[in-house]
mmCIF file of C-alpha atoms in Angstrom:
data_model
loop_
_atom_site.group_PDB
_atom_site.id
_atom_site.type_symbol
_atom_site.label_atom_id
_atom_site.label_comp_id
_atom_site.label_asym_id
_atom_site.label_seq_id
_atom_site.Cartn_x
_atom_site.Cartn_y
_atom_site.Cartn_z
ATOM 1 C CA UNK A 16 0.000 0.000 0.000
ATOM 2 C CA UNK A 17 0.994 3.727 -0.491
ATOM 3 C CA UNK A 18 1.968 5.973 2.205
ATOM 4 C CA UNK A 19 3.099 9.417 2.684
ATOM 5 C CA UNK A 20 5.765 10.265 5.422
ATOM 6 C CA UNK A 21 6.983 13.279 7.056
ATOM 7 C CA UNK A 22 10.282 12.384 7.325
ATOM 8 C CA UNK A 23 11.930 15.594 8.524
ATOM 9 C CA UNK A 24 10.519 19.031 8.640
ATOM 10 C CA UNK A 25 9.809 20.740 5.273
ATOM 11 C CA UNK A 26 9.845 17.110 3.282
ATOM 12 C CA UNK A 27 7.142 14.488 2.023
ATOM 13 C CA UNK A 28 8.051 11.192 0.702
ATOM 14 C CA UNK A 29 6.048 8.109 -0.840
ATOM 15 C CA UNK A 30 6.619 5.138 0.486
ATOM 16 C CA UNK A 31 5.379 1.345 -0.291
ATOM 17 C CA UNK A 32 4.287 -0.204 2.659
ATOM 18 C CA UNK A 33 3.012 -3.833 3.811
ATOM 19 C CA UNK A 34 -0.457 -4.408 4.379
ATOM 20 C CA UNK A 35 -0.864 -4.416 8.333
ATOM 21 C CA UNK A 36 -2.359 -6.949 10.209
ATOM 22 C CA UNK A 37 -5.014 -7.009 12.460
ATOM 23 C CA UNK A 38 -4.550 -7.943 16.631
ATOM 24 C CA UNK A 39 -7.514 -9.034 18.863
ATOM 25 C CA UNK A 40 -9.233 -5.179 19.176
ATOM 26 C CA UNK A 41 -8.399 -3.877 16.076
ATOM 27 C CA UNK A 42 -10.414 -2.820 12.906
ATOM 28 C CA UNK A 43 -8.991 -2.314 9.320
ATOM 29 C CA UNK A 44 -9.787 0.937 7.680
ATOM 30 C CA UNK A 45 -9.289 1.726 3.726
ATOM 31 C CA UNK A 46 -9.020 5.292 4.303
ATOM 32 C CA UNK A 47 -11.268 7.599 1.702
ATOM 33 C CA UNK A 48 -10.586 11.347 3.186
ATOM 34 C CA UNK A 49 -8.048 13.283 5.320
ATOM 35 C CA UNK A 50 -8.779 16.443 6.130
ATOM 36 C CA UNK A 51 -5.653 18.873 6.807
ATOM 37 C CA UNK A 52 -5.274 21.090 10.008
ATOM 38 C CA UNK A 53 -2.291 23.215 11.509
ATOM 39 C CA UNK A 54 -1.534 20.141 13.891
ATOM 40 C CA UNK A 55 -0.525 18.475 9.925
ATOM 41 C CA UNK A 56 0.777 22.266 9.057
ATOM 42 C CA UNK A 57 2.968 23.178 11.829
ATOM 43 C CA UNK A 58 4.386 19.257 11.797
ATOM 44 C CA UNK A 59 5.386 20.087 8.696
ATOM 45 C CA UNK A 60 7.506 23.285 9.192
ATOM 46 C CA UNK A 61 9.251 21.782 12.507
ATOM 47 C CA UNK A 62 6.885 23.799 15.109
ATOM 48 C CA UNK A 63 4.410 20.951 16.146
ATOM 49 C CA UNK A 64 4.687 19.934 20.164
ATOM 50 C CA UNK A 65 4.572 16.153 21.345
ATOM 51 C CA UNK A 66 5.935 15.490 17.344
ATOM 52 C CA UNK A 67 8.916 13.323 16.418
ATOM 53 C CA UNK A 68 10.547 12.025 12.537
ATOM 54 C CA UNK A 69 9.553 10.684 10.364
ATOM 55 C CA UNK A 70 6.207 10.817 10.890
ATOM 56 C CA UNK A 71 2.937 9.885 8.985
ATOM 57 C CA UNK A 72 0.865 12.740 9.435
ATOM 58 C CA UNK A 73 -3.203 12.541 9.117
ATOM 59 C CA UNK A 74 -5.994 12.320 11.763
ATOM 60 C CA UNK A 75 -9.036 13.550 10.415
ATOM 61 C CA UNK A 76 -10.363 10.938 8.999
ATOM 62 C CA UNK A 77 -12.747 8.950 6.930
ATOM 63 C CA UNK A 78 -13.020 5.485 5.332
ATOM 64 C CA UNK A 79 -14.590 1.861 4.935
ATOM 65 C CA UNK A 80 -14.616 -0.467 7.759
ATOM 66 C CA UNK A 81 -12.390 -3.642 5.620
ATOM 67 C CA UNK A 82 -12.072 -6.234 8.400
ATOM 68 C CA UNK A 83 -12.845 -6.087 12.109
ATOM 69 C CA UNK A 84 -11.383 -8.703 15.093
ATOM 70 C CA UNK A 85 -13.429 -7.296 18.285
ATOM 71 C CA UNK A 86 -16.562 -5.533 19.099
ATOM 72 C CA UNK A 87 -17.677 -2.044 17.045
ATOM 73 C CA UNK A 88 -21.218 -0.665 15.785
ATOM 74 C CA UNK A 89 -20.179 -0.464 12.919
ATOM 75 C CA UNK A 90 -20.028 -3.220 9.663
ATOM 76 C CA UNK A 91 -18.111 -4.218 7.377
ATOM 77 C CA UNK A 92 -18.082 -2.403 4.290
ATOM 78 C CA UNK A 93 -19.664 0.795 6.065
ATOM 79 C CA UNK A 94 -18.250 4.189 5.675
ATOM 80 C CA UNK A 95 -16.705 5.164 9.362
ATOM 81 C CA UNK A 96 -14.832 8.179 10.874
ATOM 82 C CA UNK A 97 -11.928 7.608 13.363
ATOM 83 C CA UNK A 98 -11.758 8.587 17.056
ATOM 84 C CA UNK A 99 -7.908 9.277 16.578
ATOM 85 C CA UNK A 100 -6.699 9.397 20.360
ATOM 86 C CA UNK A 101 -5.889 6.200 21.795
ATOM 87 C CA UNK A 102 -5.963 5.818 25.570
ATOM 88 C CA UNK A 103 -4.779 3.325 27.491
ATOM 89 C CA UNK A 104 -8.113 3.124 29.907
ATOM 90 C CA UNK A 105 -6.962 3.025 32.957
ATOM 91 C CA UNK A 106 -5.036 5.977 34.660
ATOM 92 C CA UNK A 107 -6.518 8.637 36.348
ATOM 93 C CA UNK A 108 -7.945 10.722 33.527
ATOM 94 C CA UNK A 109 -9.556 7.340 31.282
ATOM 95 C CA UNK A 110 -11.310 6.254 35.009
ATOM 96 C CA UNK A 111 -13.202 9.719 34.923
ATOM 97 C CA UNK A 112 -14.065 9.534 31.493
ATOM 98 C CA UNK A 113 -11.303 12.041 30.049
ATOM 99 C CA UNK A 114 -10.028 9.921 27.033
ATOM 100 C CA UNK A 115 -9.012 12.938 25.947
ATOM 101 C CA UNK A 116 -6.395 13.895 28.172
ATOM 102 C CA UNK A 117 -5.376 9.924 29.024
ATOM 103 C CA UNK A 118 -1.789 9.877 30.379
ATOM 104 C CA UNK A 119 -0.542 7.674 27.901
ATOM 105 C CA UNK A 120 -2.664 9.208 24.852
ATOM 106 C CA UNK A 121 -0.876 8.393 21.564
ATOM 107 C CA UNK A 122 -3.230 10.692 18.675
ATOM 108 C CA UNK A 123 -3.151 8.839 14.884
ATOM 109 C CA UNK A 124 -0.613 11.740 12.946
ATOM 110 C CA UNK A 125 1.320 12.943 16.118
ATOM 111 C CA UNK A 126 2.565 10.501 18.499
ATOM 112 C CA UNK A 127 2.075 7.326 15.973
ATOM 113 C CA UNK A 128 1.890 7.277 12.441
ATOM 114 C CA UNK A 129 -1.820 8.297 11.143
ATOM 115 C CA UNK A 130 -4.261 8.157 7.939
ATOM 116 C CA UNK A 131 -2.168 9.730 5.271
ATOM 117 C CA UNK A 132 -1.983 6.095 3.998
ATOM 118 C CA UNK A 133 -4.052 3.450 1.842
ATOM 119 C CA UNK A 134 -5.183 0.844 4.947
ATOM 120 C CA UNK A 135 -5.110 1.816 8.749
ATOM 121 C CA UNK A 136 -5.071 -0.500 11.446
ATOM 122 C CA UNK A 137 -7.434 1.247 14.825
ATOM 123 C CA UNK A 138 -8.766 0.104 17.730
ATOM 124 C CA UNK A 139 -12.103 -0.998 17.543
ATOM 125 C CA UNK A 140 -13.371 1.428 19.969
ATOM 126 C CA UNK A 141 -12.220 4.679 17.756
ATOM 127 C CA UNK A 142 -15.210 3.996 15.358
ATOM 128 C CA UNK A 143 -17.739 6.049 14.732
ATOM 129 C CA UNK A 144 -20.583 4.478 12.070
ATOM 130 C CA UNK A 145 -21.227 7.108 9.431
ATOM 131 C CA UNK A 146 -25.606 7.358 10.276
ATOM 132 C CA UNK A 147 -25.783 8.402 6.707
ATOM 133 C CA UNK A 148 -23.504 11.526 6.452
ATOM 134 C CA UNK A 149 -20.925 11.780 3.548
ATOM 135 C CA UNK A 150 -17.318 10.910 3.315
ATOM 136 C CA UNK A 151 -16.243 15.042 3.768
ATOM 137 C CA UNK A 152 -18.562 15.448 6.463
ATOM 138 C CA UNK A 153 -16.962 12.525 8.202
ATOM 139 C CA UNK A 154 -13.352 13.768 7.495
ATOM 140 C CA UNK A 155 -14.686 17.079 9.438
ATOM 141 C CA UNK A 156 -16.139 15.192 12.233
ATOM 142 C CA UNK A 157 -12.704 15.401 14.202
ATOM 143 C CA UNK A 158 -11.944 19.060 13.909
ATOM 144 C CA UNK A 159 -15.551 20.275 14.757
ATOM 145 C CA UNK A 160 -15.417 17.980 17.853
ATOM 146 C CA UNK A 161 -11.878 20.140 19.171
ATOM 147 C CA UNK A 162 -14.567 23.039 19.213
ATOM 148 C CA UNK A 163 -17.257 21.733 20.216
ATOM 149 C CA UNK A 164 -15.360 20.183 23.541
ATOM 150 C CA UNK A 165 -13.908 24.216 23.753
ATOM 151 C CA UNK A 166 -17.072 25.353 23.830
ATOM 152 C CA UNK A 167 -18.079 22.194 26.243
ATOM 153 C CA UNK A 168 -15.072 23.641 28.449
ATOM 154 C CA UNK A 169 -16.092 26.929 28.768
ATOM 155 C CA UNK A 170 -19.339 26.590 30.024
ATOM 156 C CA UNK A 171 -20.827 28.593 26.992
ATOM 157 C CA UNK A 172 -24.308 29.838 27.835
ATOM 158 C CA UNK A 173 -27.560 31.915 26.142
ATOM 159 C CA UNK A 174 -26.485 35.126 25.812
ATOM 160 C CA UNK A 175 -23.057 35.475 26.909
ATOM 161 C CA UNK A 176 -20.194 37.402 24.439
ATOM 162 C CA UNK A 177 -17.443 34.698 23.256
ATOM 163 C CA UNK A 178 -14.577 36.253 21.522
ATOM 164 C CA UNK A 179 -13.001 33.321 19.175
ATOM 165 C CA UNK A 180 -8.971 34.208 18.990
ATOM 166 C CA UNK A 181 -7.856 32.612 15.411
ATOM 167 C CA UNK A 182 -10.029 31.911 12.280
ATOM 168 C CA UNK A 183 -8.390 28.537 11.150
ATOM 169 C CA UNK A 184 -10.080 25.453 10.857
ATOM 170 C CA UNK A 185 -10.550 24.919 14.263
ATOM 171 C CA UNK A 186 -11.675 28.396 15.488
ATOM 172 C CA UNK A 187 -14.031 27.946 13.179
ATOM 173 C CA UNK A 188 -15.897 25.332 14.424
ATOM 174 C CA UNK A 189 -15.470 27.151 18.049
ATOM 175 C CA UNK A 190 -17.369 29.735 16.359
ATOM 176 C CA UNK A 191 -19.988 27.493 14.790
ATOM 177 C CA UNK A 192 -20.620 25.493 18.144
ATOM 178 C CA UNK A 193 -20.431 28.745 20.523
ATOM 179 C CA UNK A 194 -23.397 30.116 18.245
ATOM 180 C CA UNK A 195 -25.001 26.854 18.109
ATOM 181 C CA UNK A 196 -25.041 27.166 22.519
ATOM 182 C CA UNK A 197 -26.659 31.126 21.557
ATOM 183 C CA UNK A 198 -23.623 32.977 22.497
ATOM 184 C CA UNK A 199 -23.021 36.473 20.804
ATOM 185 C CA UNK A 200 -19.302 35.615 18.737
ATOM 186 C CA UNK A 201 -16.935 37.923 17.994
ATOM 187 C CA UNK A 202 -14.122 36.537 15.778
ATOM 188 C CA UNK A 203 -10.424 38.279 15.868
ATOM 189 C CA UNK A 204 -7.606 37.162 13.095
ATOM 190 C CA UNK A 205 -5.478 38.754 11.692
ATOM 191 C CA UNK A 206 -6.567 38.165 7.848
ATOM 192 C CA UNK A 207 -9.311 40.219 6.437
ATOM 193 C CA UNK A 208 -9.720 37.155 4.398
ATOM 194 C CA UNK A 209 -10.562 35.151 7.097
ATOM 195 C CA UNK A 210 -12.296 37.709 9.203
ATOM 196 C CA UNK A 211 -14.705 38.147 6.095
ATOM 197 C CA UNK A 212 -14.914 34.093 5.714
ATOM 198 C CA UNK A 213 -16.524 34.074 8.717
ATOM 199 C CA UNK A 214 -19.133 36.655 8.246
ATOM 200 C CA UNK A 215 -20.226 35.445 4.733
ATOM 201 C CA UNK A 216 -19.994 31.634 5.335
ATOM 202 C CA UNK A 217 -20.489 31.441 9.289
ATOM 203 C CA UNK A 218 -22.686 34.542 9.802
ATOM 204 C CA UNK A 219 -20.425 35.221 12.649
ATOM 205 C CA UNK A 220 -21.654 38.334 14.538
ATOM 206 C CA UNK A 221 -18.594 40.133 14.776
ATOM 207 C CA UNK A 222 -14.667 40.459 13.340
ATOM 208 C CA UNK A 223 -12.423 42.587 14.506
ATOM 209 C CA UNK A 224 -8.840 42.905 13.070
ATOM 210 C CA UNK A 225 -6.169 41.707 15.649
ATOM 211 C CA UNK A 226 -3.598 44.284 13.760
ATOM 212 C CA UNK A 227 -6.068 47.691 14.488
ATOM 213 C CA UNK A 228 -4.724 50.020 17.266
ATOM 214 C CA UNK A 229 -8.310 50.337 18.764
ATOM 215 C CA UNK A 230 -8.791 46.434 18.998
ATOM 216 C CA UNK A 231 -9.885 46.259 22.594
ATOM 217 C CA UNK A 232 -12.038 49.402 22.218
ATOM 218 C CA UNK A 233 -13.712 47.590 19.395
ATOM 219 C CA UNK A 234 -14.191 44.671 21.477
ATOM 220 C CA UNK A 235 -15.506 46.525 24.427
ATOM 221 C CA UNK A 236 -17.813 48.610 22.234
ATOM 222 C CA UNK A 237 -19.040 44.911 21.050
ATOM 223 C CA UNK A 238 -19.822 43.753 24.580
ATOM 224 C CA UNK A 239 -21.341 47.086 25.544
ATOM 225 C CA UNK A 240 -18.291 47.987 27.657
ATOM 226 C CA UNK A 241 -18.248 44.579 29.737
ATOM 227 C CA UNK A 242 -15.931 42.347 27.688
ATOM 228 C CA UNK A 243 -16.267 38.927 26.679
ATOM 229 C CA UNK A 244 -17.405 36.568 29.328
ATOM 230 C CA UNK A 245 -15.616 33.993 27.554
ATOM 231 C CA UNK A 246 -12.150 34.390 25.374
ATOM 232 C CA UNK A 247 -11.180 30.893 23.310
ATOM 233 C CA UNK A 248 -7.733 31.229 21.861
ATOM 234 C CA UNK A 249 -7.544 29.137 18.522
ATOM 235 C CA UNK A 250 -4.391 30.224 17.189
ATOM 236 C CA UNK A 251 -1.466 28.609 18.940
ATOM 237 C CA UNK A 252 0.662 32.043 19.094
ATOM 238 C CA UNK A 253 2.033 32.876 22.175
ATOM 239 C CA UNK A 254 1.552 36.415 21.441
ATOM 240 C CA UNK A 255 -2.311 36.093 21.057
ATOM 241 C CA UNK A 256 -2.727 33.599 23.605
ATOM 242 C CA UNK A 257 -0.769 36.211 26.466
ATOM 243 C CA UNK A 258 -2.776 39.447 24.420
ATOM 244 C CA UNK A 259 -6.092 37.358 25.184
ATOM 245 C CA UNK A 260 -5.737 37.914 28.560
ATOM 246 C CA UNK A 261 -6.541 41.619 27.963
ATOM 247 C CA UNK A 262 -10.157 41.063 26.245
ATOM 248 C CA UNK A 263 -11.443 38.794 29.353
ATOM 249 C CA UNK A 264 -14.297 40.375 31.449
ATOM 250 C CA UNK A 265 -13.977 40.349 35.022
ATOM 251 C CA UNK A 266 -15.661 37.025 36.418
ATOM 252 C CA UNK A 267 -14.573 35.255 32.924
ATOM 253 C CA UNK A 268 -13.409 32.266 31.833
ATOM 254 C CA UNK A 269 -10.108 31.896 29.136
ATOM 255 C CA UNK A 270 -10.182 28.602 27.401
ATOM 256 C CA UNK A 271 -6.863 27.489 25.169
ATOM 257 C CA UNK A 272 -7.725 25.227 22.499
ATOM 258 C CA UNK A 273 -4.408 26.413 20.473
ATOM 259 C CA UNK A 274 -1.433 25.164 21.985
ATOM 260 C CA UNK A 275 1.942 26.381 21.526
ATOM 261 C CA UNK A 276 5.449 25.383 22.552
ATOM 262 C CA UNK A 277 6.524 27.807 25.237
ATOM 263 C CA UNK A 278 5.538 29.222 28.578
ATOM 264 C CA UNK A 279 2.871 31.607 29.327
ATOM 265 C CA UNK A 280 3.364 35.041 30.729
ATOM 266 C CA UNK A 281 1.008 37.170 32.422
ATOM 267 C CA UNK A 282 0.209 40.132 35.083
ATOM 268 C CA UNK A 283 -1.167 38.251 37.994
ATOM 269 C CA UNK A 284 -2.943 41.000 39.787
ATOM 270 C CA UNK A 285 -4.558 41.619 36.579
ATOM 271 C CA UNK A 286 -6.281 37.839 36.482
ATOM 272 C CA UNK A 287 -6.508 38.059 40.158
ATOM 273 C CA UNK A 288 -8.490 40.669 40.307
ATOM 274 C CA UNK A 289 -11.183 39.181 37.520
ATOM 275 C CA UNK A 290 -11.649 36.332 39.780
ATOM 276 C CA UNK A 291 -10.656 34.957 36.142
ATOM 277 C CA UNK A 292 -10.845 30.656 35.542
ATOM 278 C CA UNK A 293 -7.573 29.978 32.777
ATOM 279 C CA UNK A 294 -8.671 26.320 31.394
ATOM 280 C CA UNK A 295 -6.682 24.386 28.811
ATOM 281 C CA UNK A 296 -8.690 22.212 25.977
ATOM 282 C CA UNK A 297 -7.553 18.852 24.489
ATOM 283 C CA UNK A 298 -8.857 16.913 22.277
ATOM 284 C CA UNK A 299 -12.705 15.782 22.373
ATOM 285 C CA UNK A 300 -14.642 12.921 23.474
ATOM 286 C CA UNK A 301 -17.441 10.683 22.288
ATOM 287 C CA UNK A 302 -19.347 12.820 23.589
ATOM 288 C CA UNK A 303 -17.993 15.654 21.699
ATOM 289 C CA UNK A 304 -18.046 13.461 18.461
ATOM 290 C CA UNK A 305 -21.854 12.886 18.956
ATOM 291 C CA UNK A 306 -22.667 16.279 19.025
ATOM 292 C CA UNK A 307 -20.904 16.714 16.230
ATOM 293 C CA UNK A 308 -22.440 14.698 13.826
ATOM 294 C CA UNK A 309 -25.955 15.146 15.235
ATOM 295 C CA UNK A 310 -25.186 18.798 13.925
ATOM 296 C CA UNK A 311 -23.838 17.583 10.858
ATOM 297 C CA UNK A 312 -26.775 15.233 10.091
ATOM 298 C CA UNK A 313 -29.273 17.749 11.095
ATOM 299 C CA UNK A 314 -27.922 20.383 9.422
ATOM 300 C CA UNK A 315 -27.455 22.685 12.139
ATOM 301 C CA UNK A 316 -23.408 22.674 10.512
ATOM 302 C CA UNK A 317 -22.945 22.858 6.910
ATOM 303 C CA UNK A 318 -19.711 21.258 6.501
ATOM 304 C CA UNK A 319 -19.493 22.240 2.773
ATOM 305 C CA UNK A 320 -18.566 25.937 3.866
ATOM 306 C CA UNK A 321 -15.481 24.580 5.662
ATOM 307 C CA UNK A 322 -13.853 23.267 2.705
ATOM 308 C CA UNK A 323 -11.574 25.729 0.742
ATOM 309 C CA UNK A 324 -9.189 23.083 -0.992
ATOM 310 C CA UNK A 325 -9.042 19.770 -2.555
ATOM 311 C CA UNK A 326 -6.338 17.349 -3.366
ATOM 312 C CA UNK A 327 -5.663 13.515 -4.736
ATOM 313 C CA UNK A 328 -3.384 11.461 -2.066
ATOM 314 C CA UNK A 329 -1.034 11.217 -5.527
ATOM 315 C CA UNK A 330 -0.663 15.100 -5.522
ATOM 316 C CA UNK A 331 -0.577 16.028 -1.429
ATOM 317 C CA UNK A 332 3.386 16.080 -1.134
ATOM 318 C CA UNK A 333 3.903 18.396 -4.349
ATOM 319 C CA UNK A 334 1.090 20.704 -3.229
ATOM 320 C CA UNK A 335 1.384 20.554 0.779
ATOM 321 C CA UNK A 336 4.102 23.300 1.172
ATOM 322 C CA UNK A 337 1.656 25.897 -0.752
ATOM 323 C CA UNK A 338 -0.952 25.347 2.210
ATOM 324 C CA UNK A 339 1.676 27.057 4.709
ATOM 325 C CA UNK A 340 1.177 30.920 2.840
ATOM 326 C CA UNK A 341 -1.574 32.421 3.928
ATOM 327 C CA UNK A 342 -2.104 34.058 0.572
ATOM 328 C CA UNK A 343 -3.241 30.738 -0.526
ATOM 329 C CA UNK A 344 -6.645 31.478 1.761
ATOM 330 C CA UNK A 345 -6.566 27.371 2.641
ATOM 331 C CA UNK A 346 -9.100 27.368 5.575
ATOM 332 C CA UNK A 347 -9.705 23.168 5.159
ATOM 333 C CA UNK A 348 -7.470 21.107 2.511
ATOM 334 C CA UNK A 349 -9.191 17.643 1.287
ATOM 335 C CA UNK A 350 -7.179 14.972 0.508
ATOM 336 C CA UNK A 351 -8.971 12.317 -1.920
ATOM 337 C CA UNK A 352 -8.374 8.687 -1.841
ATOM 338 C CA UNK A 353 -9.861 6.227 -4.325
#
């Protein structure tokens, strides 16, 4: 079978690989979609945390179920998405229910080779039976569940003002799911392009230019002088993760789904005095995955609006590179396997 490997930052090679075999707990996957994300991005250009070479990059997935040895929902021959974070079930975390965050979590792409790949070998308890929605929406399944368990985190209620820091992939579906929970979202990039993706596709209610001089005036005029409730960094920069600290009300809560390599800096008697709750975000859960396609099937999420880009498997390590400018205007890259 064909694969595609990482095998040092800035370089994609093909590679023919045995078919793998299937242990006691394991399902076979002929992998259909992968969707791209900055996790796949930054791995590429050397800036990804928890990553090691060569890798095979690719979590967001979708496929057919070939061959199963253990218990699933799903059959043979059905179209599936993958629950990419393996946990080991038994520390601390797995015996509260926070797969998630397992101590030993190895994620498909990042700590073990993932999807970008012909035939994937997962554990039988990743699947996710398709209920009827397409091979893209599946592929998008993954991503929307990081926001949706962001949004989970913060608490998001009725009403409140949720400023979304970063327009990617993944901020976007923080966006989508903060609406979905009837919060008033302000999105803040740093691309027009983006800013003005998520008005016209998103009907976000608010953008607001990260780069103006008057961007926390802006966003206190939004919230009617108050500030947002809840801030949800999405962009990984440790810039705009230590600026968001600025735009949180006092009794709010600061939720990082972006994730960056360094240490955090801020003024404690500022958060101190907010009464302020700082929260990190990893990963999803079933849960999280449920909620996401029940959106997806219901239409409450179009995921045709999230896809800018689309690529064969044959043509990913020519083209991949290109995805890293942002004049290119990728928001979500398809790749296409027959």
């Amino acid at each position: 079978m064909k694969t595609l490997v990482c095998t040092t930052p800035g370089q994609l090679d093909y590679r023919v690989d045995e078919m793998p075999t299937l242990q006691p707990g394991q399902a076979l996957v002929r992998i259909r979609r992968v969707g791209i994300c900055g996790t796949d991005l930054h791995a590429f250009d050397g800036t990804q945390p928890y990553f090691s070479y060569p890798r095979v990059l690719g979590h967001e997935l979708a496929g057919e179920l070939v061959a199963v040895d253990g218990d699933t929902t799903a059959t043979v021959g059905e179209t599936v998405t993958v629950m990419p974070y393996f946990h080991c079930g038994r520390c601390v975390a797995c015996r509260a229910g926070k797969t998630n965050c397992c101590e030993r979590l190895q994620v498909a792409g990042v700590h073990i080779d993932g999807g970008m790949t012909e035939y994937l070998v997962v554990p039988t308890y990743a699947l996710l039976p398709s209920n009827g929605l397409s091979l893209d929406e599946l592929a998008l399944v993954e991503p929307l569940a990081i926001g949706a368990h962001g949004v989970r985190r913060a608490g998001v209620q009725p009403g409140e003002h949720v400023l979304v820091m970063g327009a990617g992939p993944i901020g976007l579906g923080v966006m989508a799911f903060a609406k979905l929970a009837g919060a008033t979202v302000t999105a803040l990039d740093l691309a027009d392009n983006r800013l003005a993706f998520c008005r016209q596709q998103l009907g976000i209610d608010h953008t607001v230019n990260a780069r103006s001089n008057d961007a926390v005036e802006q966003i206190r005029a939004i919230t009617g002088g108050d500030m947002p409730t809840v801030v949800i960094d999405a962009t990984g920069s440790l810039k705009a993760i230590e600026q968001g600290f600025a735009y949180l009300a006092h009794g709010g809560r600061y939720v990082l789904v972006g994730l960056q390599r360094g240490d955090i800096c801020f003024s404690h008697p500022e958060f101190h005095k907010r009464e302020a709750t700082l929260m990190s975000s990893r990963n999803a859960t079933l849960v999280d995955f449920e909620q996401v396609m029940t959106a997806l099937k219901t239409g409450a999420i179009d995921a045709r609006t999230f896809i800018t880009h689309r690529v064969t498997f044959d043509d990913v390590a020519g083209t991949f590179a290109g995805w890293l400018d942002p004049s290119a205007g990728v928001i979500k890259a398809m790749v296409s396997l027959p």
